[in-house]
Amino acid sequence: MATPSCTRSLAAFVLSFAIATAAPSSAADSPFVAPRVLSATDIPYPVNTMIPGIVTLLLRLDPAAKIQNVQVLRDVPPLAGAAQTAMQSWTFAPATRNGHPVSSRLAVSVVFNPFNPGGVAIEGLKIPLPPTPPGPEDSGFSPPQITSGQFAIYPVNSMASGTVVLEVTIDKSGGVGKVHVIRGVVSLTSQSIKAVKSWEFRAARYKDQPVASHMVVAFVFPSPAIANPA
């Protein structure tokens, strides 16, 4: 079980980018349609560690939506390595420009959730991520930013573990809109959605104007048996 001091130690590591970001996708906003996650596999909690935290990976996808390169934007060793390995088996829909598949970037953030944190806040969310040069596919687009958030609360009397992956819509005012479940885990999905809906965001901007966008965030829950060994 994560201790309060362990959770507070996240401040130096935690993200502000959280999650797969997408430029405006309607024809009225832009001819560019961002890539999306079609399916996601489980991200195992690294063996012999119960460190909580959030990592952010920037995936570079080719026109066929295959991962060509992964850049770690926010790291909490050894959590980023586990996320990076698991995402190699995820599938994606390619980005398109004017209806044609193009290369693109997709930032994915993964919350390694401590067991039964009791609503503990995620610290360090206002620390900016390292800047990355925009690609030609998303020039003029600034992704949404998480400004505050909490870990999900592990449900009482549950023995479930695993990974919940959500696609979250962020509106022009930074509010959370629709939450689409890409991968769910019984009893953990609802807690993940509840946590995300309590987070605060700064809206994405396109050509200096606030725009709606979507993000993808994964919550990785450890096994209660490992978190609380007999």
PDB file of C-alpha atoms in Angstrom:
ATOM      1  CA  MET A   1       0.000   0.000   0.000  1.00  0.00           C
ATOM      2  CA  ALA A   2       1.399   3.389  -1.008  1.00  0.00           C
ATOM      3  CA  THR A   3       2.347   5.644   1.916  1.00  0.00           C
ATOM      4  CA  PRO A   4       1.534   9.384   1.986  1.00  0.00           C
ATOM      5  CA  SER A   5       5.257  10.175   1.717  1.00  0.00           C
ATOM      6  CA  CYS A   6       5.557   7.935  -1.332  1.00  0.00           C
ATOM      7  CA  THR A   7       2.620   9.670  -2.976  1.00  0.00           C
ATOM      8  CA  ARG A   8       3.980  13.116  -2.193  1.00  0.00           C
ATOM      9  CA  SER A   9       7.260  12.141  -3.839  1.00  0.00           C
ATOM     10  CA  LEU A  10       5.483  12.152  -7.179  1.00  0.00           C
ATOM     11  CA  ALA A  11       5.761  15.931  -7.450  1.00  0.00           C
ATOM     12  CA  ALA A  12       9.049  15.838  -9.303  1.00  0.00           C
ATOM     13  CA  PHE A  13       7.757  13.416 -11.867  1.00  0.00           C
ATOM     14  CA  VAL A  14       4.088  13.808 -12.567  1.00  0.00           C
ATOM     15  CA  LEU A  15       2.663  15.160 -15.756  1.00  0.00           C
ATOM     16  CA  SER A  16       0.805  18.147 -17.033  1.00  0.00           C
ATOM     17  CA  PHE A  17       0.133  16.791 -20.524  1.00  0.00           C
ATOM     18  CA  ALA A  18      -1.699  13.697 -19.312  1.00  0.00           C
ATOM     19  CA  ILE A  19      -3.027  11.675 -22.034  1.00  0.00           C
ATOM     20  CA  ALA A  20      -3.383  11.153 -25.716  1.00  0.00           C
ATOM     21  CA  THR A  21      -4.116  14.524 -27.217  1.00  0.00           C
ATOM     22  CA  ALA A  22      -5.852  15.260 -30.454  1.00  0.00           C
ATOM     23  CA  ALA A  23      -6.161  18.331 -32.633  1.00  0.00           C
ATOM     24  CA  PRO A  24      -9.646  19.535 -33.647  1.00  0.00           C
ATOM     25  CA  SER A  25     -11.183  16.930 -35.889  1.00  0.00           C
ATOM     26  CA  SER A  26     -14.255  18.378 -37.573  1.00  0.00           C
ATOM     27  CA  ALA A  27     -14.105  19.648 -41.117  1.00  0.00           C
ATOM     28  CA  ALA A  28     -15.173  23.072 -39.880  1.00  0.00           C
ATOM     29  CA  ASP A  29     -12.194  23.287 -37.525  1.00  0.00           C
ATOM     30  CA  SER A  30      -9.437  21.643 -39.513  1.00  0.00           C
ATOM     31  CA  PRO A  31      -8.852  19.180 -42.379  1.00  0.00           C
ATOM     32  CA  PHE A  32      -6.676  17.202 -39.960  1.00  0.00           C
ATOM     33  CA  VAL A  33      -8.258  14.308 -38.038  1.00  0.00           C
ATOM     34  CA  ALA A  34      -6.127  13.006 -35.180  1.00  0.00           C
ATOM     35  CA  PRO A  35      -5.234   9.339 -34.634  1.00  0.00           C
ATOM     36  CA  ARG A  36      -7.206   7.318 -32.109  1.00  0.00           C
ATOM     37  CA  VAL A  37      -6.709   4.200 -30.025  1.00  0.00           C
ATOM     38  CA  LEU A  38      -8.825   1.325 -31.369  1.00  0.00           C
ATOM     39  CA  SER A  39      -7.854  -1.360 -28.877  1.00  0.00           C
ATOM     40  CA  ALA A  40      -5.611  -1.560 -25.836  1.00  0.00           C
ATOM     41  CA  THR A  41      -4.072  -4.447 -23.927  1.00  0.00           C
ATOM     42  CA  ASP A  42      -3.251  -4.676 -20.242  1.00  0.00           C
ATOM     43  CA  ILE A  43      -0.280  -2.731 -18.848  1.00  0.00           C
ATOM     44  CA  PRO A  44       1.201  -4.864 -16.066  1.00  0.00           C
ATOM     45  CA  TYR A  45       2.448  -3.168 -12.915  1.00  0.00           C
ATOM     46  CA  PRO A  46       6.258  -3.676 -12.937  1.00  0.00           C
ATOM     47  CA  VAL A  47       7.427  -6.634 -10.879  1.00  0.00           C
ATOM     48  CA  ASN A  48       8.855  -5.894  -7.435  1.00  0.00           C
ATOM     49  CA  THR A  49       7.645  -2.290  -7.273  1.00  0.00           C
ATOM     50  CA  MET A  50       4.557  -0.540  -5.967  1.00  0.00           C
ATOM     51  CA  ILE A  51       5.693   2.982  -6.854  1.00  0.00           C
ATOM     52  CA  PRO A  52       2.712   5.116  -7.946  1.00  0.00           C
ATOM     53  CA  GLY A  53       2.942   7.855 -10.530  1.00  0.00           C
ATOM     54  CA  ILE A  54       2.059   9.001 -14.028  1.00  0.00           C
ATOM     55  CA  VAL A  55       4.143   8.619 -17.155  1.00  0.00           C
ATOM     56  CA  THR A  56       3.563  10.280 -20.523  1.00  0.00           C
ATOM     57  CA  LEU A  57       4.696   8.777 -23.808  1.00  0.00           C
ATOM     58  CA  LEU A  58       4.671  10.472 -27.203  1.00  0.00           C
ATOM     59  CA  LEU A  59       3.972   7.906 -29.926  1.00  0.00           C
ATOM     60  CA  ARG A  60       4.946   8.668 -33.491  1.00  0.00           C
ATOM     61  CA  LEU A  61       2.703   6.787 -35.892  1.00  0.00           C
ATOM     62  CA  ASP A  62       3.168   6.196 -39.614  1.00  0.00           C
ATOM     63  CA  PRO A  63       0.302   6.537 -42.145  1.00  0.00           C
ATOM     64  CA  ALA A  64      -0.675   2.921 -41.411  1.00  0.00           C
ATOM     65  CA  ALA A  65      -0.961   3.805 -37.684  1.00  0.00           C
ATOM     66  CA  LYS A  66       2.038   1.661 -36.741  1.00  0.00           C
ATOM     67  CA  ILE A  67       4.320   2.890 -33.947  1.00  0.00           C
ATOM     68  CA  GLN A  68       7.626   4.097 -35.386  1.00  0.00           C
ATOM     69  CA  ASN A  69       9.118   5.777 -32.352  1.00  0.00           C
ATOM     70  CA  VAL A  70       8.306   6.395 -28.681  1.00  0.00           C
ATOM     71  CA  GLN A  71       9.554   9.407 -26.730  1.00  0.00           C
ATOM     72  CA  VAL A  72       9.239   9.491 -22.943  1.00  0.00           C
ATOM     73  CA  LEU A  73       7.967  12.933 -21.958  1.00  0.00           C
ATOM     74  CA  ARG A  74       7.410  12.179 -18.283  1.00  0.00           C
ATOM     75  CA  ASP A  75       9.121   9.301 -16.528  1.00  0.00           C
ATOM     76  CA  VAL A  76       8.850   7.517 -13.204  1.00  0.00           C
ATOM     77  CA  PRO A  77      11.330   4.606 -13.382  1.00  0.00           C
ATOM     78  CA  PRO A  78      10.535   1.757 -13.937  1.00  0.00           C
ATOM     79  CA  LEU A  79       6.959   2.622 -14.896  1.00  0.00           C
ATOM     80  CA  ALA A  80       7.583   4.120 -18.345  1.00  0.00           C
ATOM     81  CA  GLY A  81       9.252   0.951 -19.596  1.00  0.00           C
ATOM     82  CA  ALA A  82       6.241  -1.172 -18.670  1.00  0.00           C
ATOM     83  CA  ALA A  83       3.870   1.204 -20.459  1.00  0.00           C
ATOM     84  CA  GLN A  84       6.062   1.418 -23.543  1.00  0.00           C
ATOM     85  CA  THR A  85       6.313  -2.361 -23.881  1.00  0.00           C
ATOM     86  CA  ALA A  86       2.561  -2.885 -23.525  1.00  0.00           C
ATOM     87  CA  MET A  87       1.645  -0.232 -26.095  1.00  0.00           C
ATOM     88  CA  GLN A  88       3.461  -2.100 -28.829  1.00  0.00           C
ATOM     89  CA  SER A  89       0.423  -4.397 -28.983  1.00  0.00           C
ATOM     90  CA  TRP A  90      -2.177  -1.600 -29.053  1.00  0.00           C
ATOM     91  CA  THR A  91      -3.924  -0.795 -32.326  1.00  0.00           C
ATOM     92  CA  PHE A  92      -4.683   2.665 -33.693  1.00  0.00           C
ATOM     93  CA  ALA A  93      -6.710   4.416 -36.370  1.00  0.00           C
ATOM     94  CA  PRO A  94      -4.407   6.587 -38.499  1.00  0.00           C
ATOM     95  CA  ALA A  95      -4.561  10.344 -38.599  1.00  0.00           C
ATOM     96  CA  THR A  96      -5.881  11.781 -41.836  1.00  0.00           C
ATOM     97  CA  ARG A  97      -5.513  15.053 -43.669  1.00  0.00           C
ATOM     98  CA  ASN A  98      -8.143  15.837 -46.269  1.00  0.00           C
ATOM     99  CA  GLY A  99      -9.217  12.215 -46.033  1.00  0.00           C
ATOM    100  CA  HIS A 100      -5.756  10.705 -46.620  1.00  0.00           C
ATOM    101  CA  PRO A 101      -3.756   8.802 -43.946  1.00  0.00           C
ATOM    102  CA  VAL A 102      -0.726  10.733 -42.695  1.00  0.00           C
ATOM    103  CA  SER A 103       2.022  10.368 -40.107  1.00  0.00           C
ATOM    104  CA  SER A 104       1.061  11.711 -36.701  1.00  0.00           C
ATOM    105  CA  ARG A 105       1.865  11.981 -33.008  1.00  0.00           C
ATOM    106  CA  LEU A 106      -0.168  10.717 -30.074  1.00  0.00           C
ATOM    107  CA  ALA A 107       0.645  11.429 -26.429  1.00  0.00           C
ATOM    108  CA  VAL A 108      -0.566   8.758 -24.011  1.00  0.00           C
ATOM    109  CA  SER A 109      -0.406   9.120 -20.244  1.00  0.00           C
ATOM    110  CA  VAL A 110      -0.625   6.205 -17.843  1.00  0.00           C
ATOM    111  CA  VAL A 111      -1.594   6.503 -14.180  1.00  0.00           C
ATOM    112  CA  PHE A 112      -0.013   3.768 -12.074  1.00  0.00           C
ATOM    113  CA  ASN A 113      -2.617   3.953  -9.345  1.00  0.00           C
ATOM    114  CA  PRO A 114      -1.678   3.160  -5.734  1.00  0.00           C
ATOM    115  CA  PHE A 115      -3.877   0.643  -3.951  1.00  0.00           C
ATOM    116  CA  ASN A 116      -6.692   2.309  -1.985  1.00  0.00           C
ATOM    117  CA  PRO A 117      -5.251   5.852  -2.071  1.00  0.00           C
ATOM    118  CA  GLY A 118      -8.372   7.340  -0.514  1.00  0.00           C
ATOM    119  CA  GLY A 119      -8.625  10.237  -2.935  1.00  0.00           C
ATOM    120  CA  VAL A 120      -4.964  11.281  -2.757  1.00  0.00           C
ATOM    121  CA  ALA A 121      -4.162  14.197  -5.058  1.00  0.00           C
ATOM    122  CA  ILE A 122      -1.671  13.764  -7.877  1.00  0.00           C
ATOM    123  CA  GLU A 123       1.052  16.319  -7.257  1.00  0.00           C
ATOM    124  CA  GLY A 124       3.166  18.094  -9.836  1.00  0.00           C
ATOM    125  CA  LEU A 125       0.483  18.490 -12.497  1.00  0.00           C
ATOM    126  CA  LYS A 126       1.432  22.127 -13.050  1.00  0.00           C
ATOM    127  CA  ILE A 127       5.019  21.209 -13.911  1.00  0.00           C
ATOM    128  CA  PRO A 128       5.251  21.642 -17.705  1.00  0.00           C
ATOM    129  CA  LEU A 129       6.340  18.775 -19.902  1.00  0.00           C
ATOM    130  CA  PRO A 130       9.503  19.119 -21.978  1.00  0.00           C
ATOM    131  CA  PRO A 131       8.626  21.005 -25.178  1.00  0.00           C
ATOM    132  CA  THR A 132       8.417  18.986 -28.366  1.00  0.00           C
ATOM    133  CA  PRO A 133       8.562  20.566 -31.828  1.00  0.00           C
ATOM    134  CA  PRO A 134       5.187  20.353 -33.571  1.00  0.00           C
ATOM    135  CA  GLY A 135       4.949  18.056 -36.555  1.00  0.00           C
ATOM    136  CA  PRO A 136       3.509  19.236 -39.874  1.00  0.00           C
ATOM    137  CA  GLU A 137       0.332  17.296 -39.095  1.00  0.00           C
ATOM    138  CA  ASP A 138      -0.558  19.348 -36.007  1.00  0.00           C
ATOM    139  CA  SER A 139       1.043  22.723 -36.618  1.00  0.00           C
ATOM    140  CA  GLY A 140      -0.757  25.463 -34.702  1.00  0.00           C
ATOM    141  CA  PHE A 141      -2.243  23.041 -32.166  1.00  0.00           C
ATOM    142  CA  SER A 142      -1.491  23.192 -28.428  1.00  0.00           C
ATOM    143  CA  PRO A 143      -2.811  20.148 -26.543  1.00  0.00           C
ATOM    144  CA  PRO A 144      -4.958  20.352 -23.408  1.00  0.00           C
ATOM    145  CA  GLN A 145      -3.197  20.296 -20.057  1.00  0.00           C
ATOM    146  CA  ILE A 146      -4.187  18.722 -16.750  1.00  0.00           C
ATOM    147  CA  THR A 147      -3.997  21.309 -13.970  1.00  0.00           C
ATOM    148  CA  SER A 148      -5.165  19.173 -11.045  1.00  0.00           C
ATOM    149  CA  GLY A 149      -6.331  15.636 -10.390  1.00  0.00           C
ATOM    150  CA  GLN A 150      -6.571  12.720  -7.995  1.00  0.00           C
ATOM    151  CA  PHE A 151      -5.775   9.040  -8.178  1.00  0.00           C
ATOM    152  CA  ALA A 152      -8.760   6.734  -8.573  1.00  0.00           C
ATOM    153  CA  ILE A 153     -10.090   5.225  -5.349  1.00  0.00           C
ATOM    154  CA  TYR A 154      -9.877   1.435  -5.214  1.00  0.00           C
ATOM    155  CA  PRO A 155     -13.399   0.082  -4.633  1.00  0.00           C
ATOM    156  CA  VAL A 156     -14.181  -1.485  -1.263  1.00  0.00           C
ATOM    157  CA  ASN A 157     -14.281  -5.314  -1.183  1.00  0.00           C
ATOM    158  CA  SER A 158     -12.969  -5.631  -4.762  1.00  0.00           C
ATOM    159  CA  MET A 159     -10.155  -7.996  -5.703  1.00  0.00           C
ATOM    160  CA  ALA A 160      -9.911  -6.744  -9.279  1.00  0.00           C
ATOM    161  CA  SER A 161      -6.723  -5.520 -10.942  1.00  0.00           C
ATOM    162  CA  GLY A 162      -5.682  -4.500 -14.430  1.00  0.00           C
ATOM    163  CA  THR A 163      -5.775  -1.573 -16.834  1.00  0.00           C
ATOM    164  CA  VAL A 164      -8.646   0.776 -17.678  1.00  0.00           C
ATOM    165  CA  VAL A 165      -8.156   2.896 -20.814  1.00  0.00           C
ATOM    166  CA  LEU A 166     -10.383   5.915 -21.410  1.00  0.00           C
ATOM    167  CA  GLU A 167     -10.802   8.434 -24.199  1.00  0.00           C
ATOM    168  CA  VAL A 168     -11.826  11.730 -22.631  1.00  0.00           C
ATOM    169  CA  THR A 169     -13.353  14.682 -24.469  1.00  0.00           C
ATOM    170  CA  ILE A 170     -12.243  18.110 -23.211  1.00  0.00           C
ATOM    171  CA  ASP A 171     -14.467  20.997 -24.269  1.00  0.00           C
ATOM    172  CA  LYS A 172     -13.459  24.557 -25.174  1.00  0.00           C
ATOM    173  CA  SER A 173     -13.751  25.706 -21.562  1.00  0.00           C
ATOM    174  CA  GLY A 174     -11.581  22.866 -20.241  1.00  0.00           C
ATOM    175  CA  GLY A 175     -14.498  20.847 -18.897  1.00  0.00           C
ATOM    176  CA  VAL A 176     -14.779  17.072 -19.203  1.00  0.00           C
ATOM    177  CA  GLY A 177     -17.382  15.961 -21.725  1.00  0.00           C
ATOM    178  CA  LYS A 178     -17.952  12.426 -22.970  1.00  0.00           C
ATOM    179  CA  VAL A 179     -15.775   9.618 -21.605  1.00  0.00           C
ATOM    180  CA  HIS A 180     -15.453   6.614 -23.911  1.00  0.00           C
ATOM    181  CA  VAL A 181     -14.197   3.316 -22.504  1.00  0.00           C
ATOM    182  CA  ILE A 182     -11.563   1.742 -24.743  1.00  0.00           C
ATOM    183  CA  ARG A 183     -10.675  -0.981 -22.244  1.00  0.00           C
ATOM    184  CA  GLY A 184     -12.579  -1.685 -19.054  1.00  0.00           C
ATOM    185  CA  VAL A 185     -12.178  -3.762 -15.897  1.00  0.00           C
ATOM    186  CA  VAL A 186     -15.253  -4.671 -13.853  1.00  0.00           C
ATOM    187  CA  SER A 187     -15.488  -2.531 -10.674  1.00  0.00           C
ATOM    188  CA  LEU A 188     -12.450  -0.427 -11.690  1.00  0.00           C
ATOM    189  CA  THR A 189     -13.846   1.313 -14.781  1.00  0.00           C
ATOM    190  CA  SER A 190     -16.411   3.382 -12.891  1.00  0.00           C
ATOM    191  CA  GLN A 191     -13.792   4.534 -10.369  1.00  0.00           C
ATOM    192  CA  SER A 192     -11.457   5.564 -13.194  1.00  0.00           C
ATOM    193  CA  ILE A 193     -14.198   7.571 -14.900  1.00  0.00           C
ATOM    194  CA  LYS A 194     -15.119   9.211 -11.598  1.00  0.00           C
ATOM    195  CA  ALA A 195     -11.499  10.231 -11.045  1.00  0.00           C
ATOM    196  CA  VAL A 196     -11.074  11.700 -14.547  1.00  0.00           C
ATOM    197  CA  LYS A 197     -14.313  13.661 -14.281  1.00  0.00           C
ATOM    198  CA  SER A 198     -12.989  15.324 -11.116  1.00  0.00           C
ATOM    199  CA  TRP A 199      -9.802  16.503 -12.827  1.00  0.00           C
ATOM    200  CA  GLU A 200      -9.317  20.067 -14.032  1.00  0.00           C
ATOM    201  CA  PHE A 201      -7.925  20.909 -17.460  1.00  0.00           C
ATOM    202  CA  ARG A 202      -6.752  23.824 -19.545  1.00  0.00           C
ATOM    203  CA  ALA A 203      -8.395  23.578 -22.960  1.00  0.00           C
ATOM    204  CA  ALA A 204      -6.481  22.821 -26.131  1.00  0.00           C
ATOM    205  CA  ARG A 205      -5.844  25.711 -28.503  1.00  0.00           C
ATOM    206  CA  TYR A 206      -5.725  25.801 -32.281  1.00  0.00           C
ATOM    207  CA  LYS A 207      -4.333  28.931 -33.917  1.00  0.00           C
ATOM    208  CA  ASP A 208      -4.607  30.666 -30.520  1.00  0.00           C
ATOM    209  CA  GLN A 209      -8.285  29.824 -30.118  1.00  0.00           C
ATOM    210  CA  PRO A 210      -9.652  27.358 -27.506  1.00  0.00           C
ATOM    211  CA  VAL A 211     -10.980  24.197 -29.117  1.00  0.00           C
ATOM    212  CA  ALA A 212     -12.513  20.898 -28.057  1.00  0.00           C
ATOM    213  CA  SER A 213     -10.170  17.926 -28.151  1.00  0.00           C
ATOM    214  CA  HIS A 214      -9.816  14.399 -26.842  1.00  0.00           C
ATOM    215  CA  MET A 215      -7.240  12.638 -24.697  1.00  0.00           C
ATOM    216  CA  VAL A 216      -6.513   9.048 -23.723  1.00  0.00           C
ATOM    217  CA  VAL A 217      -5.593   8.119 -20.170  1.00  0.00           C
ATOM    218  CA  ALA A 218      -4.928   4.685 -18.723  1.00  0.00           C
ATOM    219  CA  PHE A 219      -5.259   3.687 -15.065  1.00  0.00           C
ATOM    220  CA  VAL A 220      -3.157   0.695 -13.993  1.00  0.00           C
ATOM    221  CA  PHE A 221      -4.406  -0.944 -10.796  1.00  0.00           C
ATOM    222  CA  PRO A 222      -2.136  -3.370  -8.891  1.00  0.00           C
ATOM    223  CA  SER A 223      -3.364  -6.639  -7.496  1.00  0.00           C
ATOM    224  CA  PRO A 224      -4.633  -6.229  -3.909  1.00  0.00           C
ATOM    225  CA  ALA A 225      -2.770  -9.415  -3.023  1.00  0.00           C
ATOM    226  CA  ILE A 226       0.525  -7.810  -4.055  1.00  0.00           C
ATOM    227  CA  ALA A 227      -0.308  -4.431  -2.554  1.00  0.00           C
ATOM    228  CA  ASN A 228      -1.224  -6.008   0.791  1.00  0.00           C
ATOM    229  CA  PRO A 229       0.718  -9.273   1.131  1.00  0.00           C
ATOM    230  CA  ALA A 230      -0.352 -11.524   3.977  1.00  0.00           C
TER     231      ALA A 230
END
